[in-house]
Amino acid sequence: MSAPRHPPGSRPLPLAPGPEFDLVRRFLGRVDTGAGVLVGPGDDCAVVDAGALALSTDMSIEGVHFRREWLEPEEIGWRAAAAALSDLAAVAARPLGILVSLAIPARDAGPFAERLMAGSREAVADAGGTLLGGDLTGSPGPVVLDVTVVGRVEEPVLRSGATAGEEVWVTGQLGGSRAFVEAMLSGAKPARRARERYARPRPRTREAVWLAERGLCSSMVDLSDGLAGDAGHLAAGSGVAIVLEEERVPVHPAADRALALSGGEDYELCFTSAAGALRPFTAEFASRFRVDLTRVGTVEPGAGVWIVAADGSRSAAGAGGWQHFGGAA
Amino acid sequence: MSAPRHPPGSRPLPLAPGPEFDLVRRFLGRVDTGAGVLVGPGDDCAVVDAGALALSTDMSIEGVHFRREWLEPEEIGWRAAAAALSDLAAVAARPLGILVSLAIPARDAGPFAERLMAGSREAVADAGGTLLGGDLTGSPGPVVLDVTVVGRVEEPVLRSGATAGEEVWVTGQLGGSRAFVEAMLSGAKPARRARERYARPRPRTREAVWLAERGLCSSMVDLSDGLAGDAGHLAAGSGVAIVLEEERVPVHPAADRALALSGGEDYELCFTSAAGALRPFTAEFASRFRVDLTRVGTVEPGAGVWIVAADGSRSAAGAGGWQHFGGAA
């Protein structure tokens, strides 16, 4: 099959009657069978037309990844979708769509759930994709969202492509999201810009595609667990050492240097690039995307992640970042 | 890109050190970058090469979809994957793989989680696919599994293709899975065959592809919520009435007629076929797949699902099936 079964903007396929399907109908809105989406939500599967597709999934659980009292329902949905879309950015894939599995207590099966799903739809639309489907179920306790992302990619930028002598770069400013969490946990009033970073992170999907199309990233990862920790994936995947210069790390105005190195959930990109290759493009990138590019270190022979302090002393970053079973390093 | 980045049977891409990644490493086993899988687990995304892809997701929650004390960990993992794979069968897609998001309490982040994931891997391998990726996170309470399925499909069989005058068919025997649940809830000893249907359902992926290749199904749905309820999706999707003849419904030996009509989680197929078209193929189908095909009704002009009793009386099936917010009809 090569043409959409229902035209863009049409209503979803009718579902059987019933309160669960009533709620699903409210989730869907208009079907966007855009480029590549042959069958949208409403059947047993969505069907997409694609060459090479990138796929990933990311689960968010109330009490683990978010607290309901810190966020509007739309922000919970946005944040979960953005975290998953960030994995597409990390391989330089163009978002096609998302599938959202949602488990909610029965009392939330109304406006709360609808607003949450509206937030997820908004996040994927902002990234150029659409809602492809999902699952809705009751939860005996926490709200659980699992977002699967699907994106087109011809030449994925993997974690394994870094070589010694290259530069290490990051997008944006780091630590803002964690600064919000620290403020909330300590009872302080969080900075508005820190809250925005936490509640509405913007996955760098367009930025990643732009960089990859110009051959400017040899390996890449998104920053979900913190720079020191996630850089470890590039080191392990490529069989190299990643050396980060502490003084170079771009610190979010609401954060400090320690948070910028270890704080998670910024959803910026960390990537490697041939020495000198990126410099001619940084001004154009910054003006196009209104996001800075900063060189934060170098790739060296060896293994692991190393932090070079202002005085030139070098220390191992350890396991680094957030771990669900073992806590933060 | 057109060739796998790592050859079939190779180890997954190295992950950074840490207890969470240790557990993930134990989940993966050998990478099966089989046909169409260009990048397996271990990077930010899996990458698959495909024409048209079917995608769906299905969430299973402890206390809602399963009880830990009823099942071995491998069965929990198998069952969740089988339920999701059944959605591929329902559009006649060939399984490429699954992504599994798993949330578990910290105390289960060992053999329990490994055995559960082994069950999911086994189920997808049995259906001809592979584990493509997933997410692992802590849970403050219940075990949560969300399985996203990815399959190849050229001509998906949708819910919207039924027309008046066609026949309605089902695969297998119905009600066995629910018979197990009823027995467990009432404290009776469940029949072995009922337990097998509940604990290790086999999604009808190969059967569906075989039928679709021969043009024998005009619309199709899998039976996750019960025949009467799921037939409602064909009725609603196609704008027709589905008329089920109660006496024809194939009843699992451990079940009764009421369970066969309303009991969910059998993961058999219900589909429509042109009058007389399927009959010449039923013997070959039964001998090839060791699964029966049974004509259970007809498609008529109108709407909704109707049950014809032995005395010829006709009653509306109602909303039917299991609903998470509103209970069983």
XYZ file of C-alpha atoms in Angstrom:
658
model
C 0.000 0.000 0.000
C 1.310 3.465 -0.780
C -1.418 6.019 -0.031
C -2.966 6.841 3.356
C -6.158 4.895 4.069
C -7.783 8.013 5.395
C -6.831 11.493 4.251
C -5.005 13.931 6.549
C -7.338 15.782 8.893
C -10.013 13.094 8.773
C -11.547 11.638 11.910
C -9.931 8.515 13.357
C -11.396 5.134 12.483
C -14.569 4.611 14.536
C -14.025 2.607 17.720
C -16.617 0.424 19.435
C -18.834 2.107 22.060
C -17.796 2.231 25.722
C -16.281 4.559 28.324
C -12.680 3.471 27.663
C -13.029 4.153 23.951
C -14.775 7.461 24.695
C -11.643 8.540 26.522
C -9.433 7.288 23.682
C -11.538 9.266 21.196
C -10.882 12.411 23.224
C -7.150 11.639 23.172
C -6.902 11.512 19.404
C -8.272 14.732 18.019
C -7.850 14.968 14.267
C -5.824 12.247 12.602
C -2.675 13.564 11.040
C -1.745 11.002 8.438
C 1.115 13.144 7.324
C 4.105 12.130 5.258
C 4.797 8.472 5.828
C 1.811 7.715 8.070
C -0.403 5.320 6.106
C -2.727 4.244 8.938
C -3.059 6.452 12.016
C -4.521 5.556 15.417
C -7.686 3.469 15.696
C -6.808 0.077 14.261
C -4.758 -2.701 15.856
C -1.545 -1.102 14.608
C -0.438 2.103 12.991
C 1.248 1.614 9.619
C 4.107 3.805 8.471
C 5.997 3.907 5.205
C 9.722 4.315 5.621
C 13.177 3.383 4.495
C 15.258 3.018 7.636
C 13.450 3.733 10.884
C 14.811 4.557 14.317
C 12.813 3.206 17.258
C 13.132 3.787 20.965
C 10.998 3.769 24.084
C 11.102 5.699 27.337
C 9.008 5.143 30.449
C 7.983 7.814 32.986
C 6.481 6.880 36.336
C 4.843 9.105 38.909
C 6.994 9.219 42.017
C 10.113 8.148 40.098
C 10.360 10.489 37.098
C 7.876 13.164 38.058
C 5.649 14.394 40.835
C 2.152 15.328 39.946
C 2.191 18.329 42.276
C 5.166 19.864 40.465
C 3.655 19.871 36.979
C 0.530 20.622 35.032
C -0.940 17.523 33.333
C 0.085 18.885 29.903
C 3.641 19.216 31.154
C 3.705 15.596 32.356
C 2.666 14.508 28.865
C 5.032 16.915 27.091
C 7.978 15.889 29.261
C 7.490 12.161 28.729
C 7.206 12.623 24.953
C 10.181 14.997 24.848
C 12.373 12.529 26.748
C 11.566 9.835 24.197
C 11.940 12.174 21.195
C 15.354 13.110 22.513
C 16.485 9.549 21.736
C 15.594 10.177 18.086
C 17.670 13.354 18.212
C 20.548 11.304 19.604
C 20.782 9.285 16.384
C 19.808 12.234 14.146
C 16.470 10.752 13.088
C 13.509 12.846 11.886
C 10.454 12.205 14.097
C 7.596 10.436 12.340
C 5.476 9.884 15.434
C 4.960 8.437 18.869
C 2.910 5.702 20.517
C 1.858 6.459 24.083
C 0.912 3.787 26.611
C -0.836 5.362 29.560
C -1.781 3.724 32.852
C -3.907 5.854 35.152
C -5.995 5.360 38.282
C -9.728 5.330 37.467
C -10.247 8.753 39.112
C -7.887 10.323 36.559
C -9.652 8.863 33.511
C -11.096 12.225 32.566
C -9.696 15.752 32.122
C -6.380 14.842 33.771
C -5.697 12.098 31.214
C -6.922 14.221 28.322
C -4.702 17.142 29.274
C -1.729 14.837 29.722
C -2.233 13.336 26.253
C -2.704 16.819 24.784
C 0.748 17.653 26.141
C 2.287 14.592 24.480
C 0.578 15.434 21.190
C 1.853 18.992 21.421
C 5.433 17.827 22.028
C 5.463 15.479 19.054
C 3.820 18.063 16.801
C 6.450 20.596 17.880
C 9.102 18.098 16.775
C 7.383 17.543 13.406
C 5.679 14.203 14.122
C 2.268 12.889 15.071
C 0.519 10.583 17.543
C 0.486 7.110 15.939
C -1.283 5.096 18.622
C -0.986 3.796 22.123
C -2.622 1.873 24.901
C -4.815 2.944 27.790
C -5.176 0.963 30.962
C -6.063 1.331 34.622
C -3.290 1.651 37.193
C -3.554 0.469 40.786
C -1.283 3.329 41.843
C 1.066 5.645 39.976
C 0.475 7.245 36.602
C 2.733 5.448 34.085
C 3.514 6.775 30.620
C 5.584 4.840 28.140
C 6.382 6.674 24.931
C 7.731 4.867 21.879
C 9.245 7.080 19.209
C 9.586 6.344 15.518
C 11.750 8.389 13.213
C 13.269 8.268 9.753
C 17.013 8.045 9.489
C 19.342 7.303 6.597
C 22.685 7.459 8.351
C 22.144 7.134 12.097
C 24.774 8.770 14.291
C 25.663 6.031 16.764
C 27.522 5.981 20.053
C 30.309 3.997 18.458
C 31.726 6.500 15.968
C 34.119 8.583 18.104
C 37.868 8.443 17.413
C 40.826 9.838 19.329
C 41.740 13.395 18.352
C 38.159 14.537 17.840
C 36.426 17.271 19.800
C 33.510 16.799 22.218
C 30.638 19.284 21.918
C 27.330 19.941 23.648
C 24.243 21.923 22.676
C 22.633 24.430 25.021
C 23.257 24.977 28.710
C 23.325 22.239 31.299
C 21.998 21.709 34.797
C 18.808 23.789 34.579
C 16.447 20.863 34.893
C 18.222 19.475 37.944
C 18.369 22.972 39.463
C 14.573 22.998 39.432
C 14.446 19.616 41.184
C 16.968 20.706 43.831
C 15.002 23.877 44.513
C 11.721 21.986 44.878
C 13.276 19.363 47.153
C 14.789 22.040 49.397
C 11.595 24.091 49.550
C 13.153 27.034 47.700
C 11.341 28.899 44.953
C 12.738 27.609 41.656
C 13.876 30.048 38.981
C 11.332 30.405 36.180
C 13.895 29.396 33.567
C 14.839 26.291 35.547
C 11.192 25.268 35.751
C 10.808 25.706 31.998
C 13.821 23.431 31.405
C 12.293 20.770 33.631
C 8.662 21.037 32.556
C 9.010 21.692 28.810
C 12.367 20.406 27.606
C 12.777 20.717 23.841
C 14.394 17.705 22.230
C 17.092 18.745 19.774
C 15.756 16.748 16.841
C 16.075 19.448 14.170
C 19.467 20.480 15.476
C 20.728 16.890 15.300
C 19.544 16.379 11.724
C 21.153 19.660 10.688
C 24.491 18.636 12.210
C 24.352 15.110 10.797
C 23.492 16.297 7.286
C 26.684 18.345 7.312
C 28.744 15.421 8.564
C 29.584 17.279 11.762
C 28.957 14.514 14.317
C 30.815 11.200 14.385
C 29.073 9.904 17.534
C 26.235 11.309 19.616
C 24.157 10.776 22.738
C 21.408 12.805 24.378
C 21.838 14.071 27.920
C 19.190 12.341 29.991
C 21.328 11.104 32.899
C 23.877 13.955 33.055
C 26.913 14.905 30.964
C 29.486 12.911 32.950
C 27.316 9.790 32.893
C 26.074 9.968 29.318
C 29.531 10.766 27.943
C 30.386 7.335 29.362
C 28.166 5.790 26.683
C 30.238 7.428 23.944
C 33.437 6.255 25.655
C 32.168 2.681 26.073
C 30.502 2.531 22.653
C 33.519 3.886 20.789
C 36.287 2.358 22.905
C 37.843 5.749 23.678
C 38.356 8.121 26.600
C 36.188 11.234 26.764
C 38.022 14.081 28.484
C 35.786 16.923 29.662
C 37.224 20.313 30.597
C 35.194 21.414 33.593
C 35.642 25.117 32.904
C 34.219 24.802 29.404
C 30.921 23.177 30.369
C 28.094 25.660 29.641
C 26.225 26.176 32.916
C 22.536 27.067 32.932
C 21.931 30.410 34.725
C 19.916 28.654 37.449
C 22.528 25.916 37.985
C 26.133 25.600 39.121
C 29.071 23.737 37.617
C 28.464 20.537 39.592
C 24.832 20.362 38.463
C 25.876 21.071 34.870
C 28.251 18.092 34.952
C 25.994 15.596 36.731
C 22.401 16.834 36.530
C 20.141 14.826 34.245
C 17.087 15.502 32.095
C 18.453 18.441 30.141
C 17.883 16.589 26.841
C 20.696 18.472 25.162
C 23.081 16.627 22.829
C 26.679 15.576 23.425
C 28.587 14.614 20.287
C 32.025 14.227 18.837
C 33.284 16.049 15.765
C 36.529 16.123 13.775
C 38.999 18.690 15.085
C 38.158 22.146 13.712
C 35.222 20.928 11.615
C 32.420 22.498 13.616
C 33.869 25.965 14.295
C 32.805 27.485 10.917
C 29.197 26.441 11.584
C 28.634 27.558 15.179
C 27.380 31.066 14.374
C 24.897 29.838 11.761
C 23.700 27.095 14.139
C 23.199 29.556 17.007
C 21.256 32.026 14.880
C 19.130 29.330 13.238
C 18.192 27.377 16.358
C 18.843 29.941 19.122
C 20.857 27.264 20.895
C 24.595 27.511 21.552
C 27.201 24.946 20.610
C 30.097 24.602 23.057
C 33.240 22.549 22.808
C 33.626 20.850 26.197
C 36.490 18.430 25.677
C 38.392 16.002 23.509
C 38.445 12.351 22.560
C 41.622 10.528 23.607
C 42.876 6.972 23.367
C 41.865 5.007 26.462
C 38.607 4.414 28.273
C 36.107 6.117 30.544
C 35.202 9.732 31.218
C 37.733 12.125 32.724
C 37.170 15.567 34.182
C 39.940 18.143 33.904
C 39.631 20.840 36.595
C 40.710 24.471 36.188
C 44.095 23.661 37.757
C 44.706 20.968 35.154
C 44.153 18.030 37.539
C 42.359 15.099 36.011
C 39.888 12.759 37.790
C 37.778 9.822 36.669
C 34.071 10.613 36.443
C 33.179 7.178 37.848
C 30.024 5.379 36.804
C 28.411 8.803 36.752
C 24.898 10.027 36.233
C 21.646 8.688 37.512
C 21.148 4.960 37.922
C 17.786 3.524 38.858
C 19.291 0.673 40.833
C 22.186 2.155 42.748
C 21.393 5.885 42.881
C 23.399 8.825 41.599
C 27.162 8.465 41.435
C 22.754 2.685 5.401
C 21.935 -0.787 4.209
C 24.057 -3.329 6.114
C 23.884 -4.151 9.821
C 26.395 -2.171 11.884
C 27.261 -5.260 13.864
C 26.955 -8.769 12.457
C 24.258 -11.198 13.674
C 25.262 -13.008 16.852
C 27.724 -10.323 17.922
C 27.671 -8.847 21.407
C 25.567 -5.732 21.905
C 27.250 -2.338 21.765
C 29.155 -1.798 25.036
C 27.238 0.242 27.603
C 28.773 2.444 30.287
C 29.544 0.786 33.652
C 26.944 0.692 36.429
C 24.413 -1.618 38.091
C 21.507 -0.548 35.866
C 23.507 -1.254 32.718
C 24.731 -4.557 34.191
C 21.103 -5.650 34.413
C 20.421 -4.421 30.873
C 23.421 -6.413 29.617
C 21.904 -9.542 31.145
C 18.606 -8.771 29.399
C 20.096 -8.686 25.943
C 21.962 -11.925 25.347
C 23.280 -12.152 21.812
C 22.244 -9.462 19.372
C 20.118 -10.808 16.593
C 20.465 -8.271 13.827
C 18.404 -10.414 11.539
C 16.710 -9.432 8.338
C 15.835 -5.766 8.503
C 17.459 -4.995 11.866
C 20.337 -2.627 11.108
C 21.128 -1.528 14.668
C 20.022 -3.711 17.579
C 19.807 -2.792 21.273
C 22.509 -0.686 22.936
C 22.382 2.691 21.228
C 19.831 5.475 21.711
C 17.531 3.877 19.135
C 17.262 0.643 17.227
C 17.296 1.108 13.456
C 15.245 -1.081 11.147
C 15.043 -1.198 7.389
C 11.537 -1.602 6.092
C 8.965 -0.684 3.506
C 5.695 -0.318 5.379
C 5.843 -1.007 9.094
C 3.067 -1.807 11.539
C 3.514 -0.419 15.055
C 1.539 -0.984 18.221
C 2.031 -0.935 21.957
C 0.459 -2.852 24.816
C 0.917 -2.254 28.535
C 0.676 -4.913 31.279
C 0.490 -3.945 34.940
C 0.783 -6.149 37.988
C -2.535 -6.252 39.789
C -4.456 -5.206 36.657
C -3.315 -7.575 33.892
C -1.539 -10.224 35.903
C -0.813 -11.436 39.387
C 2.714 -12.384 40.188
C 1.590 -15.373 42.267
C -0.233 -16.894 39.289
C 2.695 -16.928 36.893
C 6.379 -17.691 36.587
C 8.454 -14.607 35.708
C 9.105 -16.003 32.206
C 5.355 -16.324 31.704
C 4.756 -12.695 32.718
C 7.275 -11.645 30.077
C 5.959 -14.054 27.433
C 2.373 -13.026 28.021
C 3.045 -9.297 27.743
C 4.996 -9.790 24.518
C 2.394 -12.173 23.090
C -0.409 -9.693 23.766
C 1.475 -7.021 21.845
C 2.501 -9.372 19.016
C -1.141 -10.298 18.651
C -1.786 -6.747 17.420
C 0.647 -7.405 14.574
C -1.264 -10.585 13.762
C -4.456 -8.531 13.690
C -3.194 -6.520 10.704
C -1.324 -9.492 9.172
C 2.138 -8.017 9.731
C 5.329 -10.113 10.023
C 7.041 -9.447 13.371
C 10.379 -7.684 13.093
C 10.870 -7.119 16.782
C 9.766 -5.638 20.083
C 10.850 -2.888 22.453
C 10.175 -3.624 26.118
C 9.873 -0.926 28.772
C 10.091 -2.475 32.210
C 9.441 -0.795 35.556
C 10.286 -2.912 38.594
C 10.735 -2.387 42.327
C 14.425 -2.365 43.301
C 14.140 -5.760 45.030
C 13.183 -7.366 41.686
C 16.146 -5.930 39.750
C 17.852 -9.317 39.622
C 16.795 -12.819 38.597
C 13.101 -11.900 38.542
C 13.669 -9.193 35.935
C 16.082 -11.341 33.942
C 13.648 -14.256 33.807
C 10.805 -11.952 32.832
C 12.829 -10.479 29.963
C 13.901 -13.970 28.888
C 10.199 -14.804 28.533
C 9.606 -11.755 26.349
C 12.608 -12.612 24.193
C 11.356 -16.177 23.839
C 7.909 -15.016 22.749
C 9.231 -12.687 20.072
C 11.717 -15.294 18.830
C 8.867 -17.814 18.619
C 7.019 -15.340 16.406
C 10.071 -14.789 14.186
C 11.261 -11.445 15.559
C 13.883 -10.121 17.951
C 14.318 -7.784 20.933
C 15.080 -4.336 19.489
C 15.441 -2.305 22.651
C 13.595 -0.970 25.633
C 13.799 0.992 28.825
C 14.433 -0.064 32.413
C 13.321 1.944 35.386
C 12.438 1.614 39.056
C 8.809 1.302 40.080
C 7.422 2.530 43.412
C 4.922 -0.346 43.345
C 3.668 -2.659 40.619
C 5.714 -4.286 37.900
C 4.866 -2.538 34.622
C 5.741 -3.879 31.183
C 5.027 -1.973 28.030
C 5.760 -3.833 24.826
C 5.953 -2.050 21.485
C 5.807 -4.285 18.431
C 7.189 -3.565 14.985
C 6.283 -5.631 11.952
C 6.505 -5.537 8.198
C 3.292 -5.319 6.266
C 2.534 -4.609 2.626
C -1.238 -4.768 2.662
C -2.459 -4.425 6.243
C -5.806 -6.026 7.017
C -7.712 -3.274 8.802
C -10.854 -3.205 10.899
C -12.608 -1.227 8.208
C -12.754 -3.757 5.358
C -15.867 -5.822 6.199
C -18.886 -5.673 3.885
C -22.415 -7.064 4.257
C -22.778 -10.615 2.989
C -19.354 -11.767 4.171
C -18.712 -14.486 6.727
C -17.204 -13.991 10.198
C -14.507 -16.475 11.261
C -12.352 -17.111 14.289
C -9.156 -19.092 14.842
C -8.804 -21.606 17.669
C -11.029 -22.105 20.671
C -12.261 -19.357 22.927
C -12.672 -18.816 26.652
C -9.725 -20.892 27.901
C -7.761 -17.968 29.233
C -10.718 -16.566 31.135
C -11.557 -20.043 32.453
C -8.151 -20.051 34.147
C -8.832 -16.658 35.735
C -12.279 -17.740 36.952
C -10.852 -20.889 38.483
C -8.099 -19.001 40.275
C -10.514 -16.364 41.581
C -12.905 -19.017 42.915
C -10.126 -21.056 44.521
C -10.679 -24.017 42.182
C -7.797 -25.892 40.588
C -7.543 -24.646 37.001
C -7.336 -27.098 34.119
C -3.800 -27.461 32.779
C -4.895 -26.504 29.284
C -6.631 -23.391 30.593
C -3.466 -22.352 32.422
C -1.422 -22.823 29.249
C -3.818 -20.567 27.335
C -3.474 -17.888 29.995
C 0.249 -18.159 30.695
C 1.644 -18.820 27.213
C -0.803 -17.552 24.600
C 0.542 -17.887 21.059
C -0.173 -14.899 18.871
C -1.466 -15.942 15.456
C 1.076 -13.977 13.449
C 1.996 -16.698 10.936
C -1.629 -17.719 10.571
C -2.664 -14.138 9.816
C 0.015 -13.647 7.170
C -0.962 -16.946 5.531
C -4.622 -15.912 5.369
C -3.857 -12.396 4.150
C -1.508 -13.615 1.413
C -4.373 -15.647 0.011
C -6.776 -12.702 0.171
C -8.949 -14.542 2.674
C -9.559 -11.765 5.204
C -11.239 -8.464 4.395
C -11.115 -7.141 7.970
C -9.522 -8.518 11.115
C -9.085 -7.962 14.848
C -7.384 -9.982 17.570
C -9.363 -11.214 20.540
C -7.940 -9.483 23.571
C -11.161 -8.237 25.192
C -13.524 -11.071 24.182
C -15.279 -12.035 20.945
C -18.466 -10.034 21.534
C -16.502 -6.927 22.453
C -13.766 -7.115 19.839
C -16.220 -7.913 17.045
C -17.623 -4.483 17.908
C -14.420 -2.956 16.523
C -15.041 -4.623 13.152
C -18.672 -3.440 13.221
C -17.709 0.124 14.136
C -14.682 0.249 11.844
C -16.535 -1.113 8.824
C -19.955 0.436 9.433
C -21.705 -2.940 9.453
C -23.506 -5.306 11.843
C -21.635 -8.404 13.004
C -24.068 -11.236 13.711
C -22.619 -14.085 15.806
C -24.327 -17.454 15.996
C -23.877 -18.539 19.609
C -23.978 -22.253 18.803
C -21.120 -21.951 16.333
C -18.622 -20.309 18.676
C -15.765 -22.785 19.324
C -15.597 -23.282 23.077
C -12.307 -24.176 24.757
C -12.594 -27.506 26.660
C -12.035 -25.735 29.990
C -14.596 -23.002 29.270
C -18.320 -22.651 28.651
C -20.251 -20.806 25.964
C -20.595 -17.588 27.971
C -16.854 -17.432 28.604
C -16.154 -18.177 24.943
C -18.292 -15.200 23.916
C -17.096 -12.692 26.501
C -13.803 -13.921 27.967
C -10.737 -11.951 26.939
C -7.044 -12.626 26.423
C -7.363 -15.586 24.059
C -5.373 -13.746 21.390
C -7.113 -15.640 18.623
C -8.174 -13.813 15.453
C -11.638 -12.759 14.358
C -11.925 -11.815 10.695
C -14.333 -11.451 7.827
C -14.088 -13.302 4.531
C -16.064 -13.381 1.294
C -18.882 -15.962 1.354
C -17.508 -19.400 0.536
C -13.952 -18.210 -0.008
C -12.358 -19.751 3.052
C -13.941 -23.194 3.018
C -11.456 -24.756 0.519
C -8.554 -23.703 2.745
C -9.684 -24.789 6.212
C -8.212 -28.314 6.089
C -4.813 -27.101 4.871
C -4.820 -24.353 7.502
C -5.687 -26.782 10.301
C -2.989 -29.262 9.315
C -0.334 -26.591 8.811
C -0.927 -24.602 11.985
C -2.756 -27.144 14.192
C -5.351 -24.463 14.813
C -8.978 -24.689 13.723
C -10.869 -22.152 11.661
C -14.550 -21.772 12.533
C -17.240 -19.731 10.875
C -19.123 -18.013 13.709
C -21.415 -15.595 11.935
C -22.136 -13.188 9.134
C -21.751 -9.539 8.234
C -25.039 -7.715 7.712
C -26.047 -4.166 6.913
C -26.560 -2.190 10.109
C -24.453 -1.567 13.199
C -23.251 -3.241 16.363
C -22.776 -6.860 17.400
C -25.719 -9.248 17.614
C -25.886 -12.679 19.208
C -28.244 -15.261 17.695
C -29.209 -17.938 20.246
C -30.008 -21.577 19.410
C -33.725 -20.730 19.281
C -33.087 -18.056 16.664
C -33.651 -15.112 19.017
C -31.352 -12.179 18.476
C -29.956 -9.852 21.152
C -27.533 -6.916 21.093
C -24.132 -7.725 22.576
C -23.952 -4.282 24.188
C -20.692 -2.466 24.644
C -19.228 -5.880 25.367
C -15.859 -7.085 26.510
C -13.555 -5.745 29.129
C -13.305 -2.025 29.683
C -10.727 -0.580 32.035
C -12.955 2.290 33.078
C -16.404 0.848 33.510
C -15.756 -2.869 34.020
C -16.929 -5.804 31.952
C -20.194 -5.453 30.049
